[in-house]
PDB file of C-alpha atoms and ligand atoms in Angstrom:
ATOM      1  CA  UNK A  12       0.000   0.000   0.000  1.00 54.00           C
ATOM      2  CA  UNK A  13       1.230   3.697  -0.712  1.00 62.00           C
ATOM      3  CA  UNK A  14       0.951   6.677   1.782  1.00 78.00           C
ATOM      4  CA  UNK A  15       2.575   9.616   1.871  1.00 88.00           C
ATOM      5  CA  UNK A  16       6.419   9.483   2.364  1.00 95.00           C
ATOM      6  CA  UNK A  17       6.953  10.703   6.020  1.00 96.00           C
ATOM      7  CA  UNK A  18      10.221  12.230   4.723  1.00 97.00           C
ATOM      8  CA  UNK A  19      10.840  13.478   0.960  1.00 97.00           C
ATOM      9  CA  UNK A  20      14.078  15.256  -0.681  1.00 96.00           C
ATOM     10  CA  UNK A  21      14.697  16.794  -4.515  1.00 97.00           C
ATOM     11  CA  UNK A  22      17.742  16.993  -5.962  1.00 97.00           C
ATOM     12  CA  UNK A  23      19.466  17.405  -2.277  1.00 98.00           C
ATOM     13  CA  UNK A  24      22.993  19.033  -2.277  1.00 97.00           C
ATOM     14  CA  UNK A  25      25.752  19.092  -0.018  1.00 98.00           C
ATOM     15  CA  UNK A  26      29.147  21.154  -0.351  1.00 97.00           C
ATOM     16  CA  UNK A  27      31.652  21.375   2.603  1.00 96.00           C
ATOM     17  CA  UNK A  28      33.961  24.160   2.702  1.00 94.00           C
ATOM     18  CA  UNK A  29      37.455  23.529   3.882  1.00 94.00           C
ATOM     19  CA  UNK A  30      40.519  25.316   4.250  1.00 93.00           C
ATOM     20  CA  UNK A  31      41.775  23.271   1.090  1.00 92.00           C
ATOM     21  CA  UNK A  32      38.926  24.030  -1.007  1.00 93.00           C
ATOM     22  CA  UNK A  33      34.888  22.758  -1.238  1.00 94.00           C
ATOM     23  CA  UNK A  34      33.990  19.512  -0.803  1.00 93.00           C
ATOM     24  CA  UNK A  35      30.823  18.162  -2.582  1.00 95.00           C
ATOM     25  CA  UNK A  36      29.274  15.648  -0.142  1.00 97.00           C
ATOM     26  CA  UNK A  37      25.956  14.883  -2.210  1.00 98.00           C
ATOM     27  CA  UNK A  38      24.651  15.656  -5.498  1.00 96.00           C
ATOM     28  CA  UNK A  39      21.084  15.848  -6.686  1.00 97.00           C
ATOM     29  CA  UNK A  40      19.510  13.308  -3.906  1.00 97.00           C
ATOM     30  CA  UNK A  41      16.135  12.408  -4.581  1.00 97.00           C
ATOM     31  CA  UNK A  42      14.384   9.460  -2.516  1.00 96.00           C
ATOM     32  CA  UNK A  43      11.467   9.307  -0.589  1.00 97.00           C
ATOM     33  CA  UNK A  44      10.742   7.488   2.968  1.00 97.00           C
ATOM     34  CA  UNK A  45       7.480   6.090   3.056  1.00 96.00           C
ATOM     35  CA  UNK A  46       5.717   5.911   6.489  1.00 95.00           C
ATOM     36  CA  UNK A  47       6.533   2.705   8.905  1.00 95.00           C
ATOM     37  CA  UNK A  48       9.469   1.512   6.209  1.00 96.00           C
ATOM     38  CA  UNK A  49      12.787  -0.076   6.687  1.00 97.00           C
ATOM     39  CA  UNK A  50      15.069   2.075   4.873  1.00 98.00           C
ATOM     40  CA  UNK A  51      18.358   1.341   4.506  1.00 98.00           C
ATOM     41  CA  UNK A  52      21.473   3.647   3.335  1.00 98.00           C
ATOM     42  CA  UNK A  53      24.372   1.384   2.069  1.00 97.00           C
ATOM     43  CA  UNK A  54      27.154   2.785   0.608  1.00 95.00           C
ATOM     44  CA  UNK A  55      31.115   2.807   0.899  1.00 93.00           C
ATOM     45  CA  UNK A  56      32.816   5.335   3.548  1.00 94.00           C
ATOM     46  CA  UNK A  57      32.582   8.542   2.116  1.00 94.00           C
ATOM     47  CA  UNK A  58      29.780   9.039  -0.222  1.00 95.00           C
ATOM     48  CA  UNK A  59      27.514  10.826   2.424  1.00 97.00           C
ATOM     49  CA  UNK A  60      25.509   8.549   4.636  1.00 97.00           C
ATOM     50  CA  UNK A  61      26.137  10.520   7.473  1.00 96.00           C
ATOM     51  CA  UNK A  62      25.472  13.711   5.782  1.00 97.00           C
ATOM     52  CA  UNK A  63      22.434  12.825   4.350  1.00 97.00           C
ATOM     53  CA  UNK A  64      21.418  11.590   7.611  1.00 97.00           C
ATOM     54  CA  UNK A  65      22.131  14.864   9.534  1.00 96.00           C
ATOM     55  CA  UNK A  66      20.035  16.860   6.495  1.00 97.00           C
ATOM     56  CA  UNK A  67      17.224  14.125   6.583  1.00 96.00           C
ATOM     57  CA  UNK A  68      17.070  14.425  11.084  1.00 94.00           C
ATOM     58  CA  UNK A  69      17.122  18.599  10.576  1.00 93.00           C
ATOM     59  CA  UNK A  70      20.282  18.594  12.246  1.00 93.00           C
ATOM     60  CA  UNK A  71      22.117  20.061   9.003  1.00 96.00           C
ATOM     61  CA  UNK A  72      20.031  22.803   7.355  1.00 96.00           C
ATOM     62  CA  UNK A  73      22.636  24.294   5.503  1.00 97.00           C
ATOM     63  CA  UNK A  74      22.353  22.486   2.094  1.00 97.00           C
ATOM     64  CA  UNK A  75      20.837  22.834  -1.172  1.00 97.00           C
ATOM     65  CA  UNK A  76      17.948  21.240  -2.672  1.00 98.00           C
ATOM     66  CA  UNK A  77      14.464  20.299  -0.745  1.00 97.00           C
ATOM     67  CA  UNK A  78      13.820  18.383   1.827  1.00 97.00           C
ATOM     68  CA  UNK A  79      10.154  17.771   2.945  1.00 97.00           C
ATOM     69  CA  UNK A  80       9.313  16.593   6.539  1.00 95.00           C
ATOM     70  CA  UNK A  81       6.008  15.358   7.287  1.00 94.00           C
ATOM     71  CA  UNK A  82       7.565  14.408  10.862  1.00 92.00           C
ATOM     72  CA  UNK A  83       8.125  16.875  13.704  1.00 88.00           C
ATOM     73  CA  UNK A  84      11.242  17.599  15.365  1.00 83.00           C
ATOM     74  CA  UNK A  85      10.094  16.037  18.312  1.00 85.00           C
ATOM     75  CA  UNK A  86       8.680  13.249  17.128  1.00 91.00           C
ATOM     76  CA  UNK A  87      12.142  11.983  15.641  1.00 94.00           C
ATOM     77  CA  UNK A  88      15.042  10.180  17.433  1.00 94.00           C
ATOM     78  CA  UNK A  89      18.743   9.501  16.595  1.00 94.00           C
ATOM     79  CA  UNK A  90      21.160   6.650  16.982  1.00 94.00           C
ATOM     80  CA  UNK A  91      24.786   6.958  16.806  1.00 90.00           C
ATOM     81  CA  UNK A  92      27.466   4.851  15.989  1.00 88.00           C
ATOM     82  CA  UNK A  93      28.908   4.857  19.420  1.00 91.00           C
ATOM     83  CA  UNK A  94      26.185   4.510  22.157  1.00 93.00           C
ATOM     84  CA  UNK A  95      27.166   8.257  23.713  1.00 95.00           C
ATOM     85  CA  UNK A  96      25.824   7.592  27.058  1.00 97.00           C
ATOM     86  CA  UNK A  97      25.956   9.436  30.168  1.00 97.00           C
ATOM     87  CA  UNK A  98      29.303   7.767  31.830  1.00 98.00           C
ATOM     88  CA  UNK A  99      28.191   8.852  35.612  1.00 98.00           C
ATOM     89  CA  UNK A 100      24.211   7.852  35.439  1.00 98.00           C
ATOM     90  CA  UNK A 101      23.394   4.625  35.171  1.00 98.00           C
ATOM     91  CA  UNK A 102      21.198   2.764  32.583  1.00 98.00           C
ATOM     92  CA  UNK A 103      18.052   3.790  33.918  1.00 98.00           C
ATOM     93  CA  UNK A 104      18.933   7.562  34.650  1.00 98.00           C
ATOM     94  CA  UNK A 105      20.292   7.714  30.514  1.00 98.00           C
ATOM     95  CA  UNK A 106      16.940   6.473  29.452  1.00 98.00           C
ATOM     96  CA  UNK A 107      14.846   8.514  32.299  1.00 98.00           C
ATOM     97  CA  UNK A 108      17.572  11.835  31.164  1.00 97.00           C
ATOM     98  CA  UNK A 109      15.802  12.131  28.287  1.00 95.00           C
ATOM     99  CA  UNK A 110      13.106  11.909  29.177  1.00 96.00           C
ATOM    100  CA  UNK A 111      12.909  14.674  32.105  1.00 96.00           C
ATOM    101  CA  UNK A 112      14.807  16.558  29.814  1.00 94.00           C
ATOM    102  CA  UNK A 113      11.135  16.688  27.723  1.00 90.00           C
ATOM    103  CA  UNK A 114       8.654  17.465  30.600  1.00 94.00           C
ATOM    104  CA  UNK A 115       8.216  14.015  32.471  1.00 95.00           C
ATOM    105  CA  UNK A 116       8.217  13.931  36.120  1.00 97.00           C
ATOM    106  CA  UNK A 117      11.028  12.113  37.541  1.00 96.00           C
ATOM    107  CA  UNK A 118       9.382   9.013  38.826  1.00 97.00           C
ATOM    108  CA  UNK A 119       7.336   8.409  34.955  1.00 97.00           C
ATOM    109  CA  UNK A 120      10.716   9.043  33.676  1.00 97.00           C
ATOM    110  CA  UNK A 121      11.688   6.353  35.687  1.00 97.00           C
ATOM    111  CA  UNK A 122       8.973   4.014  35.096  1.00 97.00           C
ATOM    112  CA  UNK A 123       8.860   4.336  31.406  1.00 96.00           C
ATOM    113  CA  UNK A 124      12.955   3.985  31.128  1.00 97.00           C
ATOM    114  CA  UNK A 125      12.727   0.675  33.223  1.00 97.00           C
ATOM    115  CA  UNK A 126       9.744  -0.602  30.485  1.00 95.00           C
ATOM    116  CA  UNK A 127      12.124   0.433  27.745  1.00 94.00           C
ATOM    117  CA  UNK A 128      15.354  -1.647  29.523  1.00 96.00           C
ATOM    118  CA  UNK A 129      13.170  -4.047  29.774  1.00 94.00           C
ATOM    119  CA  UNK A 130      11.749  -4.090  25.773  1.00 91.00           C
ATOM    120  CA  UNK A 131      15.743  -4.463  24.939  1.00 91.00           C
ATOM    121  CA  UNK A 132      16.287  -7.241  27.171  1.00 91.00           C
ATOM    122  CA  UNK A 133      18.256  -5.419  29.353  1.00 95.00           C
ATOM    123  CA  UNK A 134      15.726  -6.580  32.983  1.00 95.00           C
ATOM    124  CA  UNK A 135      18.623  -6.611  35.975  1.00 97.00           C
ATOM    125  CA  UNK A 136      20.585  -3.802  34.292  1.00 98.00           C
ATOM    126  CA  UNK A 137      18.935  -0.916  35.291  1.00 98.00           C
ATOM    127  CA  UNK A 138      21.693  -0.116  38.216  1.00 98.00           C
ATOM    128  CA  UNK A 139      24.654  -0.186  36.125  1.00 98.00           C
ATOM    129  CA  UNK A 140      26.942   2.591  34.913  1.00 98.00           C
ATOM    130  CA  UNK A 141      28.208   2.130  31.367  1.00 98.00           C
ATOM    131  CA  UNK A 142      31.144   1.146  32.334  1.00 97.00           C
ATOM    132  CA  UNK A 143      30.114  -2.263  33.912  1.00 98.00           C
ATOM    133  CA  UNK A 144      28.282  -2.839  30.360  1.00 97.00           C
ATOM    134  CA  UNK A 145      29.516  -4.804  27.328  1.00 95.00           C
ATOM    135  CA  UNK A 146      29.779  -2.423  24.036  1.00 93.00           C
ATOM    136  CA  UNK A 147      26.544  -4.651  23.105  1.00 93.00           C
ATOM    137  CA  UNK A 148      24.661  -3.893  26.192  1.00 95.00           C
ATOM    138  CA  UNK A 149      25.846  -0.200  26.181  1.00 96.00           C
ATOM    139  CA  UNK A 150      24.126  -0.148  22.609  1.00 93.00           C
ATOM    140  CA  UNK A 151      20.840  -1.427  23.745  1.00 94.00           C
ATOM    141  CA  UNK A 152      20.808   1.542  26.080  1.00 96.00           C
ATOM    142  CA  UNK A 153      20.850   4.004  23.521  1.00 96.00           C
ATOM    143  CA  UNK A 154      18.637   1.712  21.641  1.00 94.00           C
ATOM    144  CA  UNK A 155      15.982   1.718  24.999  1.00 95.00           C
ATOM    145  CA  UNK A 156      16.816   5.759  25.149  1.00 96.00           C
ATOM    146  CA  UNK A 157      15.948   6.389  21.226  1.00 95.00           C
ATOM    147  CA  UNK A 158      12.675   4.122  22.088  1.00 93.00           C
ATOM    148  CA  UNK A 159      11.430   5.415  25.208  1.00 94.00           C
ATOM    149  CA  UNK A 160      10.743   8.822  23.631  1.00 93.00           C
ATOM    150  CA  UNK A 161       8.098   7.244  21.109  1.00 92.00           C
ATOM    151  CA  UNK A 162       9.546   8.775  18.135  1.00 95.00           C
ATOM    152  CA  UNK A 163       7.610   7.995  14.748  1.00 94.00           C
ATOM    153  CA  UNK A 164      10.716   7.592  13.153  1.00 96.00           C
ATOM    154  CA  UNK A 165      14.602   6.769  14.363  1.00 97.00           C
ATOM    155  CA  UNK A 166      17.533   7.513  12.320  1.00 97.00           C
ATOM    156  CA  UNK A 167      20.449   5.009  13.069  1.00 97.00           C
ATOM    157  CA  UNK A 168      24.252   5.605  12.190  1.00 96.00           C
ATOM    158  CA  UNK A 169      25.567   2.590  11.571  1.00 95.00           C
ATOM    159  CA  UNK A 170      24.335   1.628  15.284  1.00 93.00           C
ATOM    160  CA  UNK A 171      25.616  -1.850  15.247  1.00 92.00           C
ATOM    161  CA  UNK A 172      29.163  -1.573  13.075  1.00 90.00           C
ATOM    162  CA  UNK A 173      31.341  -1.344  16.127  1.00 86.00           C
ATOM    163  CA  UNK A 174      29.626  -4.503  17.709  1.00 87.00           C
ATOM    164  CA  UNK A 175      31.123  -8.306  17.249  1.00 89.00           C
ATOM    165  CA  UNK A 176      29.134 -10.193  14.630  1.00 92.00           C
ATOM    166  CA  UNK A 177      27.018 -12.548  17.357  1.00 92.00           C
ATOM    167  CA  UNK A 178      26.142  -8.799  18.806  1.00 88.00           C
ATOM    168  CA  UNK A 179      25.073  -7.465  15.795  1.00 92.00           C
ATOM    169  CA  UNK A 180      23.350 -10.334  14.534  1.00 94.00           C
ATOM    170  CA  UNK A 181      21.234 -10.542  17.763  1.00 90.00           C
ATOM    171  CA  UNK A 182      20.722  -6.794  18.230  1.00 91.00           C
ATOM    172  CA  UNK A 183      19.962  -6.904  14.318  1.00 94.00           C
ATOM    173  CA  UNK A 184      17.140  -9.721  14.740  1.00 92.00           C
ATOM    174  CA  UNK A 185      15.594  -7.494  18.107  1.00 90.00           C
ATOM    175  CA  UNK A 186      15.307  -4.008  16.032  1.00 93.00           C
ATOM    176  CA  UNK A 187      13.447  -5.920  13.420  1.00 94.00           C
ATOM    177  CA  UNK A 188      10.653  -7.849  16.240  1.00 92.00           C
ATOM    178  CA  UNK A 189      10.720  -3.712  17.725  1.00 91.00           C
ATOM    179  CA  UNK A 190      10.306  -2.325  14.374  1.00 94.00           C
ATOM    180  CA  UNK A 191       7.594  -4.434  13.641  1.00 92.00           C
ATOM    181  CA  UNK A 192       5.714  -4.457  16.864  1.00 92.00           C
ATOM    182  CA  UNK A 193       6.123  -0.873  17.708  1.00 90.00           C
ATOM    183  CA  UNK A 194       5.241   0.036  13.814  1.00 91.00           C
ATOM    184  CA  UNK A 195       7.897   2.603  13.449  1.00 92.00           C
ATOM    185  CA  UNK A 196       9.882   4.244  10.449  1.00 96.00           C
ATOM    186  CA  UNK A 197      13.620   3.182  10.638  1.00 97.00           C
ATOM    187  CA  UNK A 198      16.192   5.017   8.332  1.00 98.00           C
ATOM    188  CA  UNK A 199      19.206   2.770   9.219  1.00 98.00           C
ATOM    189  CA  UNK A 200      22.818   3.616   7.784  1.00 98.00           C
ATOM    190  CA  UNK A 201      25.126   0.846   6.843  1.00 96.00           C
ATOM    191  CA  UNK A 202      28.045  -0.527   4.995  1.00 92.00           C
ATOM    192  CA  UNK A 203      27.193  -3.825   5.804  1.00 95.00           C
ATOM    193  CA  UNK A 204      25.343  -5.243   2.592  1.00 96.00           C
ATOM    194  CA  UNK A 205      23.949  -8.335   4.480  1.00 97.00           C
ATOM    195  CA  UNK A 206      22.854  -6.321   7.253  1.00 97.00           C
ATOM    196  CA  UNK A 207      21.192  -3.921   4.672  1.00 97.00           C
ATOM    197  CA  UNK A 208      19.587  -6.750   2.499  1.00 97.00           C
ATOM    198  CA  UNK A 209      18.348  -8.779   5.986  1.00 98.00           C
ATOM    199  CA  UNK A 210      16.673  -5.769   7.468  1.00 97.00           C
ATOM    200  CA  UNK A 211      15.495  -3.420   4.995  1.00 98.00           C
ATOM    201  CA  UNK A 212      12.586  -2.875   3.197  1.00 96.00           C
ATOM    202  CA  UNK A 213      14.262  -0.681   0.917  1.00 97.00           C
ATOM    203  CA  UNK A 214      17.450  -0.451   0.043  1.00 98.00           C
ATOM    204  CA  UNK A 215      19.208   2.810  -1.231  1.00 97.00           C
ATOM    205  CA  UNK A 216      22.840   2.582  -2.412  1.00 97.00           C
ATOM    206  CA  UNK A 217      25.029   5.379  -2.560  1.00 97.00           C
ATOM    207  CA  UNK A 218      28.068   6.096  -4.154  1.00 95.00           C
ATOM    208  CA  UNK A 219      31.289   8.166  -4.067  1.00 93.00           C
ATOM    209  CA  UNK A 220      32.714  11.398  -5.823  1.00 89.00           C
ATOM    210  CA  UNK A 221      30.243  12.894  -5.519  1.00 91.00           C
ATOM    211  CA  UNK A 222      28.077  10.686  -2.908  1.00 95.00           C
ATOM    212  CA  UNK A 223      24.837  10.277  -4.726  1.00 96.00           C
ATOM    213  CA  UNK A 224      22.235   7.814  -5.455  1.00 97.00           C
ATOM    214  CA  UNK A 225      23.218   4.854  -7.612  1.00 95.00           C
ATOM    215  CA  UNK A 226      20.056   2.384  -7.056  1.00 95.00           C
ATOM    216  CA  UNK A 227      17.000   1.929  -5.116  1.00 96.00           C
ATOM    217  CA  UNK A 228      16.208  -1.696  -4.713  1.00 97.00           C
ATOM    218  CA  UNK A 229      12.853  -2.517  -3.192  1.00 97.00           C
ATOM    219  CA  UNK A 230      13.175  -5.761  -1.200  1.00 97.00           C
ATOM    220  CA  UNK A 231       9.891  -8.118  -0.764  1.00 96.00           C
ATOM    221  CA  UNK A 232      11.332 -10.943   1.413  1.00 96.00           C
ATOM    222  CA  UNK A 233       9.076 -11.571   4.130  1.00 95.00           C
ATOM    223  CA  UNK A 234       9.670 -11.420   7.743  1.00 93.00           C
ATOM    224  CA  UNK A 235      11.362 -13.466   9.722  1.00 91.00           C
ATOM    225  CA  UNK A 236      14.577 -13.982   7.441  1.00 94.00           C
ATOM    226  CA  UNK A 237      17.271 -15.789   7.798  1.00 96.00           C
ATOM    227  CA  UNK A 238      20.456 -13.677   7.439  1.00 97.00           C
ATOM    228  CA  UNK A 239      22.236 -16.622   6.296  1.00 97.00           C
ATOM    229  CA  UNK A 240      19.561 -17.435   3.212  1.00 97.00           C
ATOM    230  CA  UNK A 241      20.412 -17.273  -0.337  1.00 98.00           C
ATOM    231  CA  UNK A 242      17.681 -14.812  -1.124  1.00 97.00           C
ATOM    232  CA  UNK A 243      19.248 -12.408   1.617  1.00 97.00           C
ATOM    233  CA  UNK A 244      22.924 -13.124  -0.214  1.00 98.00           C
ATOM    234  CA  UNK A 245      21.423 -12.360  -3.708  1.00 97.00           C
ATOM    235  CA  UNK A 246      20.248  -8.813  -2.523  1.00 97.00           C
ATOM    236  CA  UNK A 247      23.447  -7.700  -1.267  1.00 97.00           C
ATOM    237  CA  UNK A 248      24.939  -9.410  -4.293  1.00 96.00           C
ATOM    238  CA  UNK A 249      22.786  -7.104  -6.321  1.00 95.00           C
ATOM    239  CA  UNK A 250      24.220  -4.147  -4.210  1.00 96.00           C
ATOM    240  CA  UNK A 251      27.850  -5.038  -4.254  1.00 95.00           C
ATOM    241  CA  UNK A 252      27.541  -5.309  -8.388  1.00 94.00           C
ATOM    242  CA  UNK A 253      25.718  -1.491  -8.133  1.00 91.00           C
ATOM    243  CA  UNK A 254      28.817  -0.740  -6.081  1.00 87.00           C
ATOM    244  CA  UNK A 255      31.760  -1.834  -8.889  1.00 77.00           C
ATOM    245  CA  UNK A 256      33.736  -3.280  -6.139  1.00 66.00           C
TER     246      UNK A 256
HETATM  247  N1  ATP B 304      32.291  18.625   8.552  1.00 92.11           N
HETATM  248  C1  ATP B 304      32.862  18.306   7.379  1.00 92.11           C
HETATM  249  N2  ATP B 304      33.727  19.135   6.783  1.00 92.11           N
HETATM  250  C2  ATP B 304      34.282  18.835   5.588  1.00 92.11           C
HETATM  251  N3  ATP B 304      34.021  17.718   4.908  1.00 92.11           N
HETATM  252  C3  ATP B 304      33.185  16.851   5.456  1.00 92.11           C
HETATM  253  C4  ATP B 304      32.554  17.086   6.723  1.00 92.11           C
HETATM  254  N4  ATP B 304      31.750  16.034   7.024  1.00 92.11           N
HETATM  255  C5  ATP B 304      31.873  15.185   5.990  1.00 92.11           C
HETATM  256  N5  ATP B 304      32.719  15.650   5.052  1.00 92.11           N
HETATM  257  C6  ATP B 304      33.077  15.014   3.783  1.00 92.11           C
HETATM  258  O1  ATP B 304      31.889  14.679   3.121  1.00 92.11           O
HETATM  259  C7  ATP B 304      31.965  13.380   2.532  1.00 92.11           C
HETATM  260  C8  ATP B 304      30.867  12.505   3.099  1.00 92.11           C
HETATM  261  O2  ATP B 304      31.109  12.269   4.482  1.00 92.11           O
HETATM  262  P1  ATP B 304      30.148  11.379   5.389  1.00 92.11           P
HETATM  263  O3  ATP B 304      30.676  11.444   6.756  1.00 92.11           O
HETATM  264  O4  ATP B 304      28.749  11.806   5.173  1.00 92.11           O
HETATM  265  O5  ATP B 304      30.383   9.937   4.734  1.00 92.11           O
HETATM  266  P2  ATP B 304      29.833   8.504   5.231  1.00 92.11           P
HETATM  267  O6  ATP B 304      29.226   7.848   4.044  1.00 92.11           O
HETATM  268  O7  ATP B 304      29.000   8.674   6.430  1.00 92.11           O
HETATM  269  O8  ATP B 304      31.201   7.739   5.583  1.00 92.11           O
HETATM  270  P3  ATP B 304      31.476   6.618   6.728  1.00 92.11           P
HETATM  271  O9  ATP B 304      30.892   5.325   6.213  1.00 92.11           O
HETATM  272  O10 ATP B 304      32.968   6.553   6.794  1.00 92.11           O
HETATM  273  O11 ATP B 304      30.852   7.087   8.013  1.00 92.11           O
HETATM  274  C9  ATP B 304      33.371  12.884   2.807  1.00 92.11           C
HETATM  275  O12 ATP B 304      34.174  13.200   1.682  1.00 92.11           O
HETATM  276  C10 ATP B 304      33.811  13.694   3.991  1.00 92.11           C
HETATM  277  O13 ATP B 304      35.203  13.877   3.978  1.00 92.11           O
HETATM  278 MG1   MG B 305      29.200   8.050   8.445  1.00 92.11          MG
END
């Protein structure tokens, strides 16, 4: 079924400018991110993931082009690469931080950050500074902190690529029974093609110099798949051949 994309750019532009000179990050971007989708940006280091993503969150306004948001501000959360929590509060006072931070009272701050520990498997953790937490568990903080603010759509930064492959593969398999039972819109960043090919609903590949758009590749796999399967393999087959590597 088709509804209205929830985020939309035209011919989307990016130049740096450094002390040696401008930098074009992204040329003529078109793509559109249709409400409760799977989208996935794959694309070699370099051709603009991250930029795009800044330009698509309304963190980077300084570009050329249009971009059109049918989201609000609030309504949208961010995953980084590296968790980026809190080192002296524990679990539970990252999630509830952000929560205070938006109006709740400290004990349904609380409450609702111990539900969202809880959704990421994470029950018995609650006490712990990040420091006592693997890089996996650390992740599944921000993941429960992203969450816990009920954003309509989350933007993730290639939120699993520092994570060992059993990590990522189980972290990988929990975003997908969240994504699906929470019904949000994911636009998740990768250079992964597997990852991108298991998770996505839609794949976007980007290339370099200038980072652009190279292929969109619509994939209608159902849900659950196996990561190992040779329908999951042909997709990112298909997106290493877009890729010339
Ligand atoms: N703040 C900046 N100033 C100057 N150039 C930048 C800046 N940020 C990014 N760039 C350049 O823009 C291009 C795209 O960078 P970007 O970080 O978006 O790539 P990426 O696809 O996210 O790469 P990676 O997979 O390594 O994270 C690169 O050539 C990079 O050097
Ligand atoms: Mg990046």
């Amino acid at each position: 079924m088709e509804t209205t994309p929830l985020l939309e750019c035209f011919d989307v532009g990016k130049t740096f400018q450094t002390g040696s000179g401008a930098v074009r990050a992204l040329n003529n971007v078109r793509l559109a991110i249709p409400q409760g989708s799977f989208v996935a940006l794959v694309g070699p280091s370099g051709c603009g993931k991250t930029t795009l993503l800044h330009i698509l969150a309304g963190l980077d306004t300084n570009y050329n082009g249009r971009l059109i948001s049918r989201c609000q501000p609030n309504r949208m959360s961010y995953v980084f690469q590296n968790p980026r929590l809190l080192p002296w509060l524990t679990a539970e006072q990252n999630v509830a931080f952000v929560l205070q931070a938006r109006g709740d009272s400290r004990h349904q701050a609380r409450k609702a950050a111990r539900e969202y520990l809880q959704l990421v498997g994470l029950s018995g953790f609650e006490n712990k500074y990040p420091s006592q937490l693997s890089g996996g568990m650390q992740q599944r903080v921000a993941l429960a902190r992203a969450l816990a603010v009920e954003p309509d759509i989350m933007l993730m930064d290639e939120p699993f690529g520092s994570l060992d492959e059993i990590s990522a593969r189980k972290l990988r398999s929990e975003l997908l029974r969240l994504f699906q039972e929470l019904q949000k819109t994911v636009i998740f960043v990768t250079h992964n093609v597997t990852e991108a090919a298991y998770l996505a609903d839609k794949i976007i590949v980007m290339g370099t110099h200038p980072g652009r758009v190279i292929d969109e590749i619509n994939v209608d796999l159902p849900r659950p798949r196996d990561y190992d399967s040779p329908e999951v393999s042909q997709i990112a087959r298909r997106i290493i051949s877009q890729l010339h590597i």
